[in-house]
CSV table of C-alpha atoms and ligand atoms in Angstrom, one decimal:
chain,number,residue,atom,x,y,z
J,437,MET,CA,-1.1,11.0,9.1
J,438,ARG,CA,0.8,14.1,8.4
J,439,ILE,CA,3.2,13.9,5.5
J,440,THR,CA,6.1,16.3,4.9
J,441,THR,CA,8.2,16.0,1.8
J,442,VAL,CA,11.7,17.6,1.8
J,443,SER,CA,14.3,17.8,-0.9
J,444,SER,CA,16.9,15.3,0.2
J,445,ALA,CA,17.7,12.3,2.4
J,446,ASN,CA,19.8,14.6,4.6
J,447,GLU,CA,16.9,17.0,5.0
J,448,VAL,CA,14.7,14.0,6.1
J,449,GLY,CA,17.2,13.5,8.9
J,450,VAL,CA,17.6,17.2,9.8
J,451,LEU,CA,13.8,17.7,10.1
J,452,ALA,CA,13.4,14.4,12.1
J,453,ALA,CA,16.1,15.5,14.5
J,454,GLN,CA,14.4,18.8,15.0
J,455,ILE,CA,11.2,17.0,15.9
J,456,VAL,CA,12.9,14.6,18.3
J,457,ALA,CA,14.8,17.6,19.9
J,458,ALA,CA,11.5,19.5,20.3
J,459,ASP,CA,10.0,16.5,22.0
J,460,ILE,CA,13.0,16.2,24.4
J,461,HIS,CA,12.7,19.9,25.2
J,462,ARG,CA,9.0,19.5,25.9
J,463,LYS,CA,9.5,16.3,28.0
J,464,PRO,CA,13.1,16.0,29.1
J,465,ASP,CA,12.5,12.5,30.5
J,466,CYS,CA,10.8,11.2,27.4
J,467,VAL,CA,11.1,7.6,26.2
J,468,LEU,CA,12.4,7.2,22.6
J,469,GLY,CA,12.1,4.2,20.4
J,470,LEU,CA,15.0,4.1,17.9
J,471,ALA,CA,15.2,2.6,14.4
J,472,THR,CA,18.4,1.7,12.6
J,473,GLY,CA,19.3,1.4,9.0
J,474,GLU,CA,20.7,3.9,6.5
J,475,THR,CA,17.7,6.2,6.5
J,476,PRO,CA,17.9,7.6,10.1
J,477,GLN,CA,21.7,8.1,10.0
J,478,ALA,CA,21.3,11.8,9.0
J,479,MET,CA,18.9,12.2,12.0
J,480,TYR,CA,21.4,10.8,14.4
J,481,ARG,CA,24.1,13.1,12.9
J,482,GLU,CA,21.9,16.1,13.5
J,483,LEU,CA,21.0,15.0,17.0
J,484,VAL,CA,24.7,14.8,17.9
J,485,ARG,CA,25.2,18.2,16.4
J,486,LEU,CA,22.4,19.7,18.4
J,487,HIS,CA,23.8,18.1,21.5
J,488,ARG,CA,27.3,19.5,20.9
J,489,GLU,CA,26.3,22.9,19.5
J,490,ALA,CA,22.9,23.7,20.8
J,491,GLY,CA,22.9,22.1,24.3
J,492,LEU,CA,20.4,19.4,23.6
J,493,SER,CA,20.6,17.2,26.6
J,494,PHE,CA,19.8,13.4,26.8
J,495,GLN,CA,20.4,13.3,30.5
J,496,ARG,CA,16.9,12.2,31.4
J,497,VAL,CA,16.0,10.5,28.1
J,498,THR,CA,15.4,6.8,27.9
J,499,ALA,CA,16.1,5.0,24.6
J,500,PHE,CA,14.8,1.6,23.4
J,501,ALA,CA,16.2,-0.1,20.3
J,502,LEU,CA,13.4,-1.1,17.9
J,503,ASP,CA,14.9,-4.5,17.0
J,504,GLU,CA,18.0,-6.7,17.0
J,505,TYR,CA,19.5,-9.6,15.0
J,506,ILE,CA,19.7,-12.9,16.7
J,507,GLY,CA,23.2,-14.3,16.9
J,508,LEU,CA,25.1,-11.0,16.7
J,509,ALA,CA,27.1,-9.9,19.8
J,510,PRO,CA,26.7,-6.2,20.8
J,511,ASP,CA,30.2,-5.4,19.6
J,512,ASN,CA,29.5,-6.9,16.1
J,513,PRO,CA,29.5,-3.9,13.7
J,514,ASN,CA,26.2,-5.2,12.2
J,515,SER,CA,24.4,-5.5,15.4
J,516,TYR,CA,21.8,-2.8,16.1
J,517,SER,CA,23.3,-2.3,19.6
J,518,HIS,CA,26.6,-1.4,17.9
J,519,TYR,CA,24.8,0.8,15.4
J,520,LEU,CA,23.0,2.9,18.1
J,521,HIS,CA,26.2,3.3,20.1
J,522,THR,CA,28.1,4.3,17.0
J,523,HIS,CA,25.6,6.8,15.6
J,524,LEU,CA,24.2,8.2,18.8
J,525,PHE,CA,24.8,6.9,22.3
J,526,ARG,CA,28.6,7.4,22.5
J,527,HIS,CA,28.3,11.0,21.3
J,528,VAL,CA,25.6,12.3,23.7
J,529,ASN,CA,25.0,12.5,27.4
J,530,LEU,CA,22.5,9.6,27.6
J,531,PRO,CA,23.2,7.7,30.8
J,532,ALA,CA,24.2,4.1,30.2
J,533,SER,CA,21.4,3.1,32.6
J,534,ASN,CA,18.8,4.6,30.3
J,535,ILE,CA,20.0,2.7,27.2
J,536,CYS,CA,17.7,-0.3,26.6
J,537,LEU,CA,18.8,-2.9,24.1
J,538,ILE,CA,17.8,-6.3,23.0
J,539,ASP,CA,20.3,-9.1,23.7
J,540,GLY,CA,20.8,-10.8,20.3
J,541,LEU,CA,22.8,-13.6,22.1
J,542,ALA,CA,20.1,-14.4,24.6
J,543,ARG,CA,19.9,-18.1,25.2
J,544,ASP,CA,16.2,-18.1,25.9
J,545,VAL,CA,14.7,-15.9,23.2
J,546,ALA,CA,11.2,-16.0,24.6
J,547,LEU,CA,12.5,-14.9,28.0
J,548,GLU,CA,14.4,-12.0,26.4
J,549,CYS,CA,11.2,-10.9,24.6
J,550,ASP,CA,9.3,-10.9,27.9
J,551,ARG,CA,12.1,-9.0,29.6
J,552,TYR,CA,12.1,-6.3,27.0
J,553,GLU,CA,8.3,-6.0,26.9
J,554,GLN,CA,8.5,-5.6,30.7
J,555,GLN,CA,11.3,-3.0,30.4
J,556,ILE,CA,9.2,-0.9,28.1
J,557,ALA,CA,6.2,-1.1,30.4
J,558,GLU,CA,8.3,-0.1,33.4
J,559,ALA,CA,9.6,2.9,31.5
J,560,GLY,CA,5.9,4.0,31.0
J,561,GLY,CA,5.7,3.1,27.3
J,562,ILE,CA,7.3,4.8,24.4
J,563,ASP,CA,6.6,8.5,23.8
J,564,LEU,CA,8.2,8.8,20.4
J,565,GLN,CA,8.9,5.9,18.1
J,566,VAL,CA,11.2,6.6,15.1
J,567,LEU,CA,10.7,4.1,12.2
J,568,GLY,CA,12.1,3.4,8.8
J,569,ILE,CA,10.4,1.2,6.3
J,570,GLY,CA,11.6,-1.9,4.5
J,571,GLN,CA,11.2,-2.4,0.8
J,572,ASN,CA,8.5,-5.0,1.6
J,573,GLY,CA,6.7,-2.5,3.8
J,574,HIS,CA,8.0,-3.8,7.1
J,575,ILE,CA,8.5,-1.6,10.1
J,576,GLY,CA,11.0,-2.8,12.7
J,577,PHE,CA,11.3,-6.4,11.6
J,578,ASN,CA,7.6,-6.9,11.4
J,579,GLU,CA,7.5,-8.8,8.1
J,580,PRO,CA,4.5,-9.0,5.7
J,581,ALA,CA,1.6,-11.2,6.9
J,582,MET,CA,2.6,-11.2,10.5
J,583,SER,CA,-0.2,-10.5,13.0
J,584,PHE,CA,-0.8,-7.0,14.1
J,585,ALA,CA,-1.4,-8.3,17.6
J,586,ARG,CA,2.2,-9.2,18.5
J,587,GLY,CA,4.3,-7.6,21.2
J,588,VAL,CA,8.1,-8.1,21.3
J,589,HIS,CA,8.7,-11.4,19.4
J,590,LEU,CA,11.0,-13.6,17.5
J,591,VAL,CA,10.9,-13.0,13.7
J,592,GLU,CA,12.1,-15.2,10.8
J,593,LEU,CA,13.4,-12.6,8.4
J,594,ASP,CA,11.9,-12.4,4.9
J,595,ALA,CA,14.1,-13.2,1.9
J,596,VAL,CA,13.5,-9.6,0.7
J,597,THR,CA,14.7,-8.2,4.0
J,598,ARG,CA,17.8,-10.4,4.1
J,599,ALA,CA,18.7,-9.5,0.5
J,600,ASP,CA,18.2,-5.8,1.2
J,601,ASN,CA,20.2,-5.8,4.4
J,602,ALA,CA,23.0,-7.9,2.8
J,603,ARG,CA,24.6,-4.6,1.7
J,604,PHE,CA,25.9,-4.2,5.3
J,605,PHE,CA,27.4,-7.7,5.4
J,606,ALA,CA,30.3,-9.3,3.5
J,607,HIS,CA,27.9,-11.8,2.0
J,608,LEU,CA,24.2,-12.7,2.0
J,609,THR,CA,24.9,-15.9,3.9
J,610,GLU,CA,26.2,-13.8,6.8
J,611,VAL,CA,22.8,-12.0,7.3
J,612,PRO,CA,21.1,-13.5,10.3
J,613,ARG,CA,17.9,-15.5,9.6
J,614,TYR,CA,16.2,-14.4,12.8
J,615,ALA,CA,15.7,-11.2,14.8
J,616,ILE,CA,13.8,-9.9,17.8
J,617,SER,CA,11.5,-7.0,17.1
J,618,LEU,CA,9.1,-4.8,18.8
J,619,GLY,CA,5.7,-5.9,17.5
J,620,ILE,CA,3.0,-3.9,15.8
J,621,LYS,CA,1.2,-3.8,19.2
J,622,ASN,CA,4.2,-2.1,20.8
J,623,ILE,CA,4.6,0.3,17.9
J,624,LEU,CA,1.0,1.3,17.9
J,625,ALA,CA,1.2,1.9,21.7
J,626,ALA,CA,3.8,4.6,21.2
J,627,LYS,CA,2.2,8.0,21.8
J,628,LYS,CA,3.8,9.5,18.6
J,629,ILE,CA,5.4,7.9,15.6
J,630,LEU,CA,7.8,9.4,13.1
J,631,LEU,CA,8.4,7.4,9.9
J,632,LEU,CA,11.3,8.3,7.7
J,633,ALA,CA,11.8,7.2,4.2
J,634,SER,CA,14.2,8.3,1.5
J,635,GLY,CA,15.2,7.0,-2.0
J,636,GLN,CA,13.4,5.6,-4.9
J,637,SER,CA,13.3,2.0,-3.5
J,638,LYS,CA,10.9,3.3,-0.8
J,639,CYS,CA,8.3,4.9,-3.0
J,640,ALA,CA,6.2,1.8,-3.6
J,641,PRO,CA,6.1,0.7,0.1
J,642,VAL,CA,5.4,4.3,1.1
J,643,TYR,CA,2.5,4.5,-1.4
J,644,GLN,CA,1.1,1.2,-0.2
J,645,ALA,CA,1.4,2.1,3.4
J,646,ILE,CA,-0.4,5.4,3.0
J,647,ARG,CA,-2.8,4.9,0.2
J,648,GLY,CA,-3.4,1.2,0.3
J,649,ALA,CA,-5.6,-0.9,2.5
J,650,VAL,CA,-4.6,-1.6,6.1
J,651,THR,CA,-3.4,-5.1,5.9
J,652,PRO,CA,-0.7,-7.3,7.6
J,653,ARG,CA,0.6,-7.8,4.0
J,654,VAL,CA,2.0,-4.3,4.3
J,655,PRO,CA,2.9,-3.9,7.9
J,656,ALA,CA,3.4,-0.1,7.7
J,657,SER,CA,-0.2,0.3,6.6
J,658,VAL,CA,-1.2,-0.2,10.2
J,659,LEU,CA,0.1,3.3,10.9
J,660,GLN,CA,-3.1,4.6,9.3
J,661,ASP,CA,-4.8,3.5,12.5
J,662,HIS,CA,-2.5,5.5,14.8
J,663,PRO,CA,-3.7,9.0,15.8
J,664,ASP,CA,-0.3,10.7,15.7
J,665,VAL,CA,1.9,9.7,12.9
J,666,MET,CA,4.2,12.0,10.9
J,667,LEU,CA,5.9,10.8,7.8
J,668,ILE,CA,9.0,12.6,6.5
J,669,LEU,CA,9.9,11.7,3.0
J,670,ASP,CA,12.4,12.9,0.4
J,671,GLN,CA,11.1,13.5,-3.1
J,672,ASP,CA,12.1,10.1,-4.3
J,673,ALA,CA,10.2,8.3,-1.6
J,674,ALA,CA,7.2,10.5,-2.2
J,675,ASP,CA,7.3,9.9,-5.9
J,676,LEU,CA,4.0,7.9,-6.2
J,677,LEU,CA,2.0,10.0,-3.8
K,892,LIG,C1,16.0,-2.9,8.7
K,892,LIG,C2,15.5,-2.5,10.0
K,892,LIG,C3,14.3,-1.5,9.9
K,892,LIG,C4,14.6,-0.4,8.9
K,892,LIG,C5,14.9,-1.1,7.5
K,892,LIG,C6,15.1,-0.1,6.4
K,892,LIG,O1,15.3,-4.0,8.2
K,892,LIG,N1,15.1,-3.5,10.8
K,892,LIG,O2,14.0,-0.9,11.1
K,892,LIG,O3,13.6,0.5,8.8
K,892,LIG,O4,16.0,-1.9,7.7
K,892,LIG,O5,16.5,0.3,6.5
K,892,LIG,P1,17.1,1.4,5.5
K,892,LIG,O6,16.9,2.7,6.2
K,892,LIG,O7,18.6,1.0,5.6
K,892,LIG,O8,16.5,1.2,4.2
């Protein structure tokens, strides 16, 4: 694992965008796995700026969402489909046919998981997976104590995760109880992983993920087993290291 600490949450995003942009320059038809949440917003802002001002082209890029809530329509402002359109897709030249999202309204969830798994395989796998980290150490929606062996799967969200993500909803009761997420197996299969963390609330999970034992109780700890992981942290998230 390579760890880089920068001075602010915005700097986390700027550096992450530079890395994503460099990978797109190196491989214009690269496959990106994209996280949501507050942390990567600065990265998306910078990628949009690089597209507008520095000619960064997404013409041949393929993008996969990392996860999605069950029960939210794509136009629901809290769905991750909506998030990715709002923060990135609608501002860059990524063709609609290259945007791969999870259907949170799928009637048959198992079928939707299989379909997405297949779509990733057909794209040749993920080249660069961007991740955030939950306060409970989750990555994507892989909650503590889930098996490392899972592919795309249905998740029952942890109480910690629902409470943490309630800030985006009008009330805790509106936070979905289930989601579909890339599994640890999919994440580990990505050729390169970029994990972003900012803020004091992330210093404990970051510490456990990097310095603790590799255990499903701290899903992000599995990244210790991946050969190409870069962590970009702000000073608060790196506080315990
Ligand atoms: C959600 C997402 C994760 C994300 C996490 C942290 O649970 N499923 O992919 O990493 O939130 O988000 P934030 O960056 O808002 O703290």
